[in-house]
Coordinates of N, CA and C in Angstrom, one line a residue:
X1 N 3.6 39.3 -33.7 CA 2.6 38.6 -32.9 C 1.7 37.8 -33.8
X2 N 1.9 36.7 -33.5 CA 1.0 35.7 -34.7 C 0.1 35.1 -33.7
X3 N -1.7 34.9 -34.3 CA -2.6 34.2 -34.0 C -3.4 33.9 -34.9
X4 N -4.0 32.6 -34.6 CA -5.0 32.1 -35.8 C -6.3 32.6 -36.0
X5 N -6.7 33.1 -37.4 CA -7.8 33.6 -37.5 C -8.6 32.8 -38.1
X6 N -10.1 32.3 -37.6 CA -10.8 31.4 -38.4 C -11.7 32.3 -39.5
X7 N -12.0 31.8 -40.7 CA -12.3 32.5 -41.5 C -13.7 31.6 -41.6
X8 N -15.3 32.5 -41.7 CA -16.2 32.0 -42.0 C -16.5 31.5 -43.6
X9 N -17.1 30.2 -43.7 CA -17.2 29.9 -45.3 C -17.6 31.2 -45.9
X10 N -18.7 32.1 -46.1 CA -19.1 33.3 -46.2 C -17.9 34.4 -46.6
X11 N -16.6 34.6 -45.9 CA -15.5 35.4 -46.5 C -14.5 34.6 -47.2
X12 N -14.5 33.0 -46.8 CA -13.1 32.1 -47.3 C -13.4 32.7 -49.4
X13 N -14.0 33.5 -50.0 CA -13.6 33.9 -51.6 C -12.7 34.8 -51.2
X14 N -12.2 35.3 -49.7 CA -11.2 36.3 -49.9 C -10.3 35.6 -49.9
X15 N -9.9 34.6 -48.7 CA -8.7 33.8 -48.6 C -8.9 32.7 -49.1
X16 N -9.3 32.9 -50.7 CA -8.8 31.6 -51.6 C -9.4 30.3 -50.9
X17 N -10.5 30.3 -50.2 CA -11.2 29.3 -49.3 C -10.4 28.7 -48.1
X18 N -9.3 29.3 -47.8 CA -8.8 28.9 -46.5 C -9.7 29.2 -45.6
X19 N -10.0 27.8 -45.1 CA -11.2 27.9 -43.3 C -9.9 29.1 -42.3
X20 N -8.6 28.9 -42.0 CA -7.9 29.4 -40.8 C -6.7 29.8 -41.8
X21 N -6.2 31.3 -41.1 CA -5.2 32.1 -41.7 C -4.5 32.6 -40.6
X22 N -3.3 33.0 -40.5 CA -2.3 33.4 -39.7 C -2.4 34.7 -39.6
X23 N -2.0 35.3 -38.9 CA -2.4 36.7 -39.0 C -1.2 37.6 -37.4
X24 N -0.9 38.8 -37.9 CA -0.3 39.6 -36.6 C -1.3 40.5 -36.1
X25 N -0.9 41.2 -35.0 CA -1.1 42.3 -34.5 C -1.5 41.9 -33.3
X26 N -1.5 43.0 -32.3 CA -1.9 43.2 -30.7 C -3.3 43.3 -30.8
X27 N -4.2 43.9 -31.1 CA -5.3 44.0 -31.0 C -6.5 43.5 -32.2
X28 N -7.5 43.1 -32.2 CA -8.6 43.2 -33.6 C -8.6 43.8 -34.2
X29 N -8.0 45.3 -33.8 CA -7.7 46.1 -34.7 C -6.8 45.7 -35.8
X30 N -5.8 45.4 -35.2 CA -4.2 45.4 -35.5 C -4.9 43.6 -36.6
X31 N -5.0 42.9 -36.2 CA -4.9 41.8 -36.8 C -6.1 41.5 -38.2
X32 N -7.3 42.9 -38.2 CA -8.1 43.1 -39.1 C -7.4 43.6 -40.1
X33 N -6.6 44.8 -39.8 CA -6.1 45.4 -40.5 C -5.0 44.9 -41.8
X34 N -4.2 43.6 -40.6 CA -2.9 42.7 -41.0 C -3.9 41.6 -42.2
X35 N -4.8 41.3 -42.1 CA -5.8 40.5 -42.8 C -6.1 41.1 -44.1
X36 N -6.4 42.5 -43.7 CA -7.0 43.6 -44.8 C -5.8 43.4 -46.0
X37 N -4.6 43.5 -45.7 CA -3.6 44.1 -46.3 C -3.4 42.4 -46.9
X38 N -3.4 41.7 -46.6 CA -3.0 40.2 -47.0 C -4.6 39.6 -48.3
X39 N -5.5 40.0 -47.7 CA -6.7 39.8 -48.1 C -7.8 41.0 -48.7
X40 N -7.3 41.7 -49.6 CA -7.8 42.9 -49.3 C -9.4 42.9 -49.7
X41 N -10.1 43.3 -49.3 CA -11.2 43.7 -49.1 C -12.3 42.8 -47.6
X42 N -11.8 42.4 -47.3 CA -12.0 41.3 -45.9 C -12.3 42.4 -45.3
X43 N -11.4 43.3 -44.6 CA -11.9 44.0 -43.6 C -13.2 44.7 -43.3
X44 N -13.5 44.7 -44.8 CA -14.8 45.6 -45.2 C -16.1 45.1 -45.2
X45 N -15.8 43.6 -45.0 CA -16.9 42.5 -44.6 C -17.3 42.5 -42.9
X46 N -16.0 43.2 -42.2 CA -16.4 43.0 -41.1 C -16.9 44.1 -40.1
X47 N -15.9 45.5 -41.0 CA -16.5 46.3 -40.5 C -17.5 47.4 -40.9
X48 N -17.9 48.3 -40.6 CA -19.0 49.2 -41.8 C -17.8 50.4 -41.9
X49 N -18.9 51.3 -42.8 CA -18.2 52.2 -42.9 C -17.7 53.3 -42.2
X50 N -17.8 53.4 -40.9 CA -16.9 53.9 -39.8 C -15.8 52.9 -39.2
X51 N -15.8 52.0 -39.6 CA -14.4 50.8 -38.9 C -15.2 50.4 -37.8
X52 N -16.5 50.6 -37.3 CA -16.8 49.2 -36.3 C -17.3 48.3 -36.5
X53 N -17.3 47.1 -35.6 CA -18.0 46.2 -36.4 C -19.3 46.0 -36.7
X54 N -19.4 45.2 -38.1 CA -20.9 45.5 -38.4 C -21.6 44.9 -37.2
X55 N -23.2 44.5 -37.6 CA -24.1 44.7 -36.4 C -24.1 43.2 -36.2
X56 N -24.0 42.3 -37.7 CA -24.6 41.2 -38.0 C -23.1 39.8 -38.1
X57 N -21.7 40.7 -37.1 CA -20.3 39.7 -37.1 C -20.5 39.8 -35.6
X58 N -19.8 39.2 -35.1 CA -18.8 38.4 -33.9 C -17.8 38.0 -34.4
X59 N -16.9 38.8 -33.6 CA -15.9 38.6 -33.2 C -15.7 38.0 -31.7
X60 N -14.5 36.8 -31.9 CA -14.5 36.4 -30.9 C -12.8 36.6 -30.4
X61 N -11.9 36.1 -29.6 CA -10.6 36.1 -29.2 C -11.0 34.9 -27.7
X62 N -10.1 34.2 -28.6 CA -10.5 32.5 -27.8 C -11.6 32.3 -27.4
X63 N -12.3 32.4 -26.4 CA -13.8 32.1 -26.2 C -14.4 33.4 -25.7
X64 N -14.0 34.7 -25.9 CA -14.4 35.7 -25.3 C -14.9 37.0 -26.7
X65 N -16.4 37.0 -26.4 CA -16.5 38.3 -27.3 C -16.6 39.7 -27.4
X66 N -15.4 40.2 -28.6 CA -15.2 41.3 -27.8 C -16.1 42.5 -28.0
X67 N -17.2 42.4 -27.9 CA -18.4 43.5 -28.0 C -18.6 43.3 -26.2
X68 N -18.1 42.5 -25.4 CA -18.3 42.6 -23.8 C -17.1 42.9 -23.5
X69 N -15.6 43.4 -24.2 CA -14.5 43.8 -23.9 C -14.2 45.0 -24.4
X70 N -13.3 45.1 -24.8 CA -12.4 46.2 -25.8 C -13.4 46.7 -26.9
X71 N -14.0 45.7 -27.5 CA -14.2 46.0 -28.8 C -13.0 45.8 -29.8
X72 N -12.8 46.4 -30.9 CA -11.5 46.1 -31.9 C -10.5 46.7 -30.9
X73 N -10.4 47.2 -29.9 CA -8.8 47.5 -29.0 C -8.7 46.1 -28.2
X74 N -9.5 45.2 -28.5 CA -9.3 43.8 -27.4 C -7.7 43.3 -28.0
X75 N -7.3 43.2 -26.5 CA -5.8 42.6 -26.9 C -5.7 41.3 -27.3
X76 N -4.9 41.0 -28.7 CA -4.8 39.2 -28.7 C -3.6 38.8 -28.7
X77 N -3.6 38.0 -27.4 CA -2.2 37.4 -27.0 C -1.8 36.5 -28.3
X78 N -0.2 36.4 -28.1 CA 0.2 35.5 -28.9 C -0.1 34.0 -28.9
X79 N -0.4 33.7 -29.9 CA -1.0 32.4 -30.1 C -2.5 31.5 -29.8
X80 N -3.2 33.6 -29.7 CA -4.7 33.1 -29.6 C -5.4 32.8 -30.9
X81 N -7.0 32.3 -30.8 CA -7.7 32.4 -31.6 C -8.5 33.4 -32.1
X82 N -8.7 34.2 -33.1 CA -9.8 35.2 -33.3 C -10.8 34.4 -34.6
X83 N -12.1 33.9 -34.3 CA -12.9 33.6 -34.7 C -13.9 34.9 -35.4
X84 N -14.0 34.6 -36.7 CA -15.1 35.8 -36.9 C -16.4 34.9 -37.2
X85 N -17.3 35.1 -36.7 CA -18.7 34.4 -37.1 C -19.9 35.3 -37.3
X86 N -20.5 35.2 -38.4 CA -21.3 35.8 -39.1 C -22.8 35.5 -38.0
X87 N -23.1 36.3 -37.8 CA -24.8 36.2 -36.7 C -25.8 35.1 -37.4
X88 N -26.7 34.5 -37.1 CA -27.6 33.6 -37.8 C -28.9 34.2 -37.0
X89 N -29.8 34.5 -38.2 CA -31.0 34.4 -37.4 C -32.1 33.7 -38.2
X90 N -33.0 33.6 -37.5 CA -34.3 32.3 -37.8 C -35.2 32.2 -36.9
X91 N -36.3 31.4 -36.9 CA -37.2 31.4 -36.3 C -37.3 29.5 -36.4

């Protein structure tokens, strides 16, 4: 199951600065993991150290975020988007 993963400038020193990477698996789980192993240490950017996501990513799957879904069990159809975007805060 392949879907595009956008990669924030902030992680692209893992994927050799690719903005978008190809990636498998059924779920955010499955496709962090498939990332992990292609990119290794990526995963660890996104999640803490219990495997959820940190406090300060979004994760997205096409326009839907899945901190209002599944969480990492959110299913990603074939040929979706999974966006990771780093939180921004400011005043």
């Amino acid at each position: 199951m392949s879907v595009t993963v956008r990669i924030p400038t902030v992680l692209r020193t893992y994927t050799g600065g690719q903005a978008t990477v190809d990636a498998d698996g059924a779920t955010v789980a499955d496709v962090l993991a498939d990332l992990d192993t292609r990119f290794p240490g990526i995963a660890g950017r996104v999640l803490d150290e219990r495997g959820v996501l940190r406090r300060f990513v979004n994760v997205y799957v096409d326009e839907d975020d899945v901190r209002f879904g599944d969480g990492l069990q959110t299913v990603v159809p074939i040929g979706s988007t999974v966006a990771v975007i780093p939180a921004v805060a400011g005043g």
